Short mmCIF file of C-alpha atoms in Angstrom, two decimals:
data_model
loop_
_atom_site.label_atom_id
_atom_site.label_comp_id
_atom_site.label_asym_id
_atom_site.label_seq_id
_atom_site.Cartn_x
_atom_site.Cartn_y
_atom_site.Cartn_z
CA GLN A 11 0.00 0.00 0.00
CA VAL A 12 1.36 3.38 -1.02
CA GLN A 13 1.76 5.96 1.70
CA LEU A 14 3.02 9.51 1.30
CA VAL A 15 3.52 11.34 4.59
CA GLU A 16 4.19 15.06 4.58
CA SER A 17 5.92 16.84 7.44
CA GLY A 18 7.59 20.15 8.22
CA GLY A 19 4.61 22.47 8.06
CA GLY A 20 3.65 25.03 10.67
CA LEU A 21 3.56 28.75 11.31
CA VAL A 22 6.24 31.02 9.88
CA GLN A 23 6.59 34.78 9.58
CA PRO A 24 6.60 36.50 6.19
CA GLY A 25 10.06 36.37 4.68
CA GLY A 26 10.90 33.19 6.55
CA SER A 27 11.87 29.75 5.30
CA MET A 28 10.55 26.25 5.75
CA ARG A 29 11.35 22.82 4.36
CA LEU A 30 8.66 20.26 3.73
CA SER A 31 9.41 16.55 3.50
CA CYS A 32 7.42 13.77 1.90
CA ALA A 33 8.38 10.30 3.07
CA ALA A 34 7.13 7.48 0.88
CA SER A 35 6.46 3.87 1.75
CA GLY A 36 5.07 1.05 -0.34
CA ILE A 37 6.80 2.43 -3.44
CA PHE A 38 10.27 3.35 -4.59
CA ILE A 39 10.04 6.99 -5.59
CA GLY A 40 12.95 6.60 -7.97
CA PHE A 41 10.57 5.01 -10.47
CA TYR A 42 8.06 7.88 -10.45
CA ASP A 43 7.63 11.57 -11.10
CA MET A 44 6.76 13.37 -7.87
CA GLY A 45 5.24 16.71 -7.02
CA TRP A 46 4.01 19.19 -4.46
CA TYR A 47 0.58 20.78 -4.70
CA ARG A 48 -1.23 23.19 -2.44
CA GLN A 49 -4.78 24.22 -1.66
CA ALA A 50 -5.70 27.46 0.03
CA PRO A 51 -9.12 27.97 1.68
CA GLY A 52 -11.79 28.51 -0.94
CA LYS A 53 -9.41 27.81 -3.82
CA GLN A 54 -8.69 24.87 -6.07
CA ARG A 55 -5.67 22.66 -5.56
CA GLU A 56 -2.76 23.91 -7.66
CA VAL A 57 0.62 22.57 -8.63
CA VAL A 58 3.59 24.08 -6.85
CA ALA A 59 6.50 22.08 -8.21
CA THR A 60 7.20 18.76 -9.89
CA ILE A 61 10.28 16.62 -10.34
CA THR A 62 10.80 13.84 -12.86
CA THR A 63 12.64 10.56 -12.38
CA ASP A 64 15.77 12.17 -13.87
CA SER A 65 15.35 15.16 -11.51
CA SER A 66 14.15 17.67 -14.08
CA THR A 67 12.02 20.20 -12.25
CA HIS A 68 9.13 22.50 -13.01
CA THR A 69 8.09 25.27 -10.64
CA ALA A 70 4.92 27.36 -10.74
CA ASP A 71 5.42 31.00 -11.70
CA SER A 72 3.98 32.11 -8.36
CA VAL A 73 6.84 30.48 -6.44
CA LYS A 74 9.64 30.53 -9.00
CA GLY A 75 12.91 31.69 -7.50
CA ARG A 76 11.62 31.07 -3.96
CA PHE A 77 10.72 27.36 -3.83
CA THR A 78 12.89 24.41 -4.80
CA ILE A 79 11.83 20.79 -5.15
CA SER A 80 14.35 17.99 -4.76
CA ARG A 81 14.42 14.26 -4.23
CA ASP A 82 16.58 11.79 -2.35
CA ASN A 83 15.83 8.37 -3.78
CA ALA A 84 18.06 6.67 -1.22
CA LYS A 85 15.87 8.09 1.56
CA ASN A 86 12.70 7.62 -0.50
CA THR A 87 11.87 11.25 0.27
CA VAL A 88 10.93 14.36 -1.68
CA TYR A 89 11.54 17.85 -0.33
CA LEU A 90 10.20 21.33 -0.91
CA GLN A 91 12.46 24.14 0.24
CA MET A 92 10.44 27.32 0.63
CA ASN A 93 12.18 30.67 1.05
CA SER A 94 10.93 34.25 1.20
CA LEU A 95 7.52 33.02 2.24
CA LYS A 96 4.52 35.28 1.71
CA PRO A 97 1.07 35.28 3.35
CA GLU A 98 -0.38 34.10 0.03
CA ASP A 99 1.66 30.91 0.36
CA THR A 100 -0.61 29.88 3.21
CA ALA A 101 -2.23 26.58 2.26
CA VAL A 102 -2.30 22.88 2.87
CA TYR A 103 0.60 21.35 0.95
CA TYR A 104 0.21 17.89 -0.55
CA CYS A 105 2.74 15.42 -1.87
CA TYR A 106 1.90 13.57 -5.08
CA SER A 107 3.25 10.54 -6.91
CA ASP A 108 2.23 9.58 -10.41
CA ARG A 109 2.27 5.88 -9.50
CA GLY A 110 -0.71 4.18 -11.14
CA GLY A 111 -3.62 6.58 -11.14
CA GLY A 112 -1.85 8.94 -8.77
CA ALA A 113 -1.27 8.87 -5.04
CA TRP A 114 -1.64 11.71 -2.56
CA GLY A 115 -0.51 12.38 0.96
CA LYS A 116 -2.88 13.80 3.57
CA GLY A 117 -1.20 17.20 3.52
CA THR A 118 0.58 19.51 5.91
CA GLN A 119 -0.60 23.00 6.86
CA VAL A 120 1.68 25.94 6.12
CA THR A 121 0.65 29.28 7.59
CA VAL A 122 2.57 32.44 6.78
CA SER A 123 1.59 35.19 9.17
CA SER A 124 3.06 37.77 11.50
#
């Protein structure tokens, strides 16, 4: 059974940094493209960043230059480094794997507020 468990969320002040982790079990992430998505209250879920099996990355324009996705296949973990955080980055952040029809984690709350 595939499990994706996000961690590292919480409360941070504007301009601060945070690193999210997504630990996978039941799959080897090295075989799959992975991604981070987010959903703010009242809004649709949107892609934040994706990373392919050969570590090519795509980052949404709204976070480009501030967020970086990476993967450590040996640790079976995907990361999202978030810098220069803004209040509009407040959302629940979800980890995604394109295994089969797609697998999602349960999400971790990120709140950017002073």
